[in-house]
Each structure stands twice: as C-alpha cells, then as structure tokens.
Tab-separated table of C-alpha atoms in Angstrom:
chain	number	residue	atom	x	y	z
W	15	MET	CA	29.836	6.692	5.737
W	16	ALA	CA	27.010	5.448	8.124
W	17	ARG	CA	24.540	8.073	5.810
W	18	TYR	CA	25.431	6.130	2.738
W	19	TYR	CA	24.561	3.028	4.348
W	20	LYS	CA	21.219	4.344	5.693
W	21	HIS	CA	20.563	6.133	1.850
W	22	LEU	CA	21.003	2.267	0.375
W	23	LEU	CA	19.133	1.327	2.910
W	24	LEU	CA	16.102	3.090	2.187
W	25	LEU	CA	16.615	3.000	-1.383
W	26	THR	CA	16.780	-1.164	-0.781
W	27	SER	CA	13.535	-1.093	1.008
W	28	TYR	CA	11.417	0.832	-1.331
W	29	ILE	CA	12.976	-1.717	-4.220
W	30	PHE	CA	11.616	-4.162	-2.594
W	31	LEU	CA	8.618	-2.886	-1.379
W	32	LEU	CA	7.756	-1.482	-4.657
W	33	THR	CA	8.762	-4.714	-6.553
W	34	SER	CA	6.394	-7.140	-4.088
W	35	SER	CA	3.030	-4.644	-4.640
W	36	LEU	CA	3.580	-5.306	-7.901
W	37	SER	CA	4.054	-9.218	-8.149
W	38	SER	CA	0.680	-9.423	-5.744
W	39	CYS	CA	-1.511	-7.257	-8.289
W	40	GLN	CA	-0.570	-8.778	-11.437
W	41	GLU	CA	-2.370	-12.189	-10.100
W	42	GLY	CA	-5.564	-10.792	-11.303
W	43	ARG	CA	-4.477	-7.878	-13.498
W	44	ASP	CA	-4.745	-9.914	-16.364
W	45	ALA	CA	-8.458	-10.750	-15.229
W	46	GLY	CA	-9.462	-6.887	-15.512
W	47	ASP	CA	-13.203	-6.663	-14.387
W	48	LEU	CA	-13.993	-9.962	-14.591
W	49	TRP	CA	-11.601	-10.598	-11.864
W	50	GLY	CA	-12.870	-12.446	-8.564
W	51	GLN	CA	-15.675	-15.012	-7.607
W	52	TRP	CA	-19.243	-14.874	-9.323
W	53	ARG	CA	-22.473	-16.900	-8.407
W	54	LEU	CA	-24.402	-18.374	-10.883
W	55	GLU	CA	-28.097	-16.758	-10.341
W	56	GLY	CA	-30.457	-19.350	-9.301
W	57	HIS	CA	-27.705	-21.560	-8.376
W	58	ASP	CA	-26.451	-21.437	-4.246
W	59	ASP	CA	-23.492	-24.269	-5.594
W	60	MET	CA	-22.458	-22.858	-8.996
W	61	TYR	CA	-19.360	-20.539	-9.015
W	62	VAL	CA	-16.740	-19.379	-11.333
W	63	SER	CA	-14.069	-17.592	-10.610
W	64	PHE	CA	-10.977	-15.033	-12.754
W	65	SER	CA	-7.642	-14.568	-11.943
W	66	GLY	CA	-5.036	-13.506	-14.212
W	67	THR	CA	-5.383	-15.866	-17.101
W	68	ILE	CA	-7.458	-18.604	-15.347
W	69	THR	CA	-10.825	-19.242	-14.830
W	70	HIS	CA	-12.334	-22.215	-12.309
W	71	PHE	CA	-15.706	-23.481	-12.625
W	72	ARG	CA	-17.266	-25.098	-9.261
W	73	LYS	CA	-19.674	-26.082	-6.976
W	74	ASN	CA	-19.795	-26.879	-3.494
W	75	ASN	CA	-20.152	-30.974	-3.826
W	76	GLY	CA	-16.253	-30.440	-4.890
W	77	GLN	CA	-16.026	-30.894	-8.330
W	78	ALA	CA	-13.719	-28.504	-10.235
W	79	VAL	CA	-12.781	-27.453	-13.259
W	80	PHE	CA	-9.731	-25.119	-14.765
W	81	ALA	CA	-9.377	-23.227	-17.901
W	82	LYS	CA	-7.290	-20.665	-19.807
W	83	PHE	CA	-9.573	-17.488	-20.670
W	84	GLN	CA	-9.421	-14.323	-22.561
W	85	HIS	CA	-11.014	-10.956	-22.717
W	86	GLU	CA	-11.161	-9.760	-25.640
W	87	GLY	CA	-14.259	-6.175	-25.868
W	88	ASP	CA	-17.125	-8.032	-25.686
W	89	SER	CA	-16.425	-11.698	-25.904
W	90	LEU	CA	-14.979	-14.279	-23.551
W	91	PHE	CA	-12.544	-17.386	-24.554
W	92	MET	CA	-12.395	-20.100	-22.631
W	93	GLN	CA	-10.564	-23.556	-22.811
W	94	CYS	CA	-11.312	-26.245	-20.449
W	95	SER	CA	-9.134	-28.508	-19.204
W	96	SER	CA	-8.881	-32.032	-17.716
W	97	ILE	CA	-6.410	-33.004	-15.453
W	98	TYR	CA	-7.653	-36.843	-15.662
W	99	GLN	CA	-9.171	-36.934	-18.936
W	100	GLU	CA	-12.395	-37.821	-17.397
W	101	LYS	CA	-15.494	-36.787	-19.026
W	102	SER	CA	-17.567	-36.190	-15.610
W	103	ASP	CA	-15.293	-32.892	-16.075
W	104	THR	CA	-16.485	-32.569	-19.564
W	105	THR	CA	-19.980	-32.987	-18.350
W	106	PHE	CA	-19.964	-30.611	-15.731
W	107	VAL	CA	-19.215	-27.642	-17.568
W	108	GLU	CA	-21.443	-28.698	-20.604
W	109	ASP	CA	-24.211	-29.680	-18.526
W	110	ASP	CA	-24.179	-27.918	-14.822
W	111	PHE	CA	-23.059	-25.023	-16.020
W	112	GLY	CA	-24.506	-25.522	-19.749
W	113	MET	CA	-21.079	-23.744	-21.621
W	114	LYS	CA	-20.168	-25.550	-24.304
W	115	PRO	CA	-17.998	-27.318	-26.084
W	116	PHE	CA	-15.988	-28.210	-22.821
W	117	ALA	CA	-12.213	-27.208	-25.015
W	118	ASN	CA	-13.594	-23.609	-27.240
W	119	ILE	CA	-16.335	-22.546	-25.238
W	120	ARG	CA	-17.071	-18.508	-26.963
W	121	LEU	CA	-19.246	-16.490	-25.234
W	122	ARG	CA	-20.549	-12.905	-25.780
W	123	ILE	CA	-20.235	-10.581	-22.559
W	124	ASP	CA	-22.998	-8.907	-22.722
W	125	ALA	CA	-22.977	-6.573	-19.117
W	126	LEU	CA	-20.186	-6.809	-16.919
W	127	ASP	CA	-19.566	-4.517	-13.800
W	128	SER	CA	-18.317	-4.294	-9.973
W	129	ASP	CA	-21.601	-6.873	-8.866
W	130	ARG	CA	-22.908	-8.380	-12.075
W	131	LEU	CA	-22.031	-10.441	-15.064
W	132	LEU	CA	-24.187	-11.389	-17.904
W	133	LEU	CA	-23.054	-13.744	-20.866
W	134	SER	CA	-24.908	-15.218	-23.782
W	135	LYS	CA	-24.306	-17.628	-26.704
W	136	ASP	CA	-26.990	-18.670	-29.038
W	137	GLY	CA	-29.880	-17.756	-26.938
W	138	GLN	CA	-28.660	-18.735	-23.728
W	139	HIS	CA	-27.990	-16.795	-21.024
W	140	TRP	CA	-26.098	-16.674	-18.189
W	141	ALA	CA	-26.142	-13.776	-14.870
W	142	PHE	CA	-23.632	-14.120	-12.202
W	143	GLU	CA	-23.111	-12.121	-9.281
W	144	LYS	CA	-19.818	-10.898	-7.703
W	145	TYR	CA	-19.832	-13.174	-4.595
C-alpha cells in the first residue's frame, strides 16, 4: 500500500511541475520573437515591451500606454487603449513614438532577431534593440 502512495505522490508531483512550467511559458508564448523589452535606438528613455498579446509603451518619466497586438507574418497590428481616456496617452504614442493612428497601428516588420527589431510604415522607420 505504501508503494502505491509513493507512485501516486510522484505522479502528482510530476503533473504539478508540468502544468506550472506550461503556465509560466504561456506569458510570452504569443509574442514569439517579439517577447521582451525593446529600447528605441537614439532614445535612452523610450521602450516597448511585448508579452503574451500585450504591448507596453513606456518612458522613464512614468508615462505608459498598453495595447493589444498581433504578429502576422511581416506585419504587426496594435490596438492601443487609454484607461482614463486621456488625450496625453494618444499624444504619447502618436507624437513621442510617432506611431499612428492610436487605436489602429499597422506596421511592417523589416527585421526581427534576438537583438534587433526594425519596423516601418509609410516611409517612417523605427529601430529597437533588445534591452
């Protein structure tokens, strides 16, 4: 009987470890190669992070905006949202980062590897490095 409980305990432990490792991998799994934090080249205070299906635009001064994103082939689609419907959030993304329109950003991924992300749209270019 004790042998049965030993095997049951080992099986339960294995299932617990397997499910906890799978759930921890899910946080960034939809982000694929985009996963992580990227710094806009030439700007020491502007970052974009990707995790799961969420994008986080931020500056070191505390400004931040979240967006949902989809990565399909060489295209990146982002839908920003403003929790308090503040005009400063729209200005932050559209003017500071130069990505328009706030609620429907569509960018082309020109290059993506473990260290560098190059985006473009209508003659504008953004270069990010993994931070």
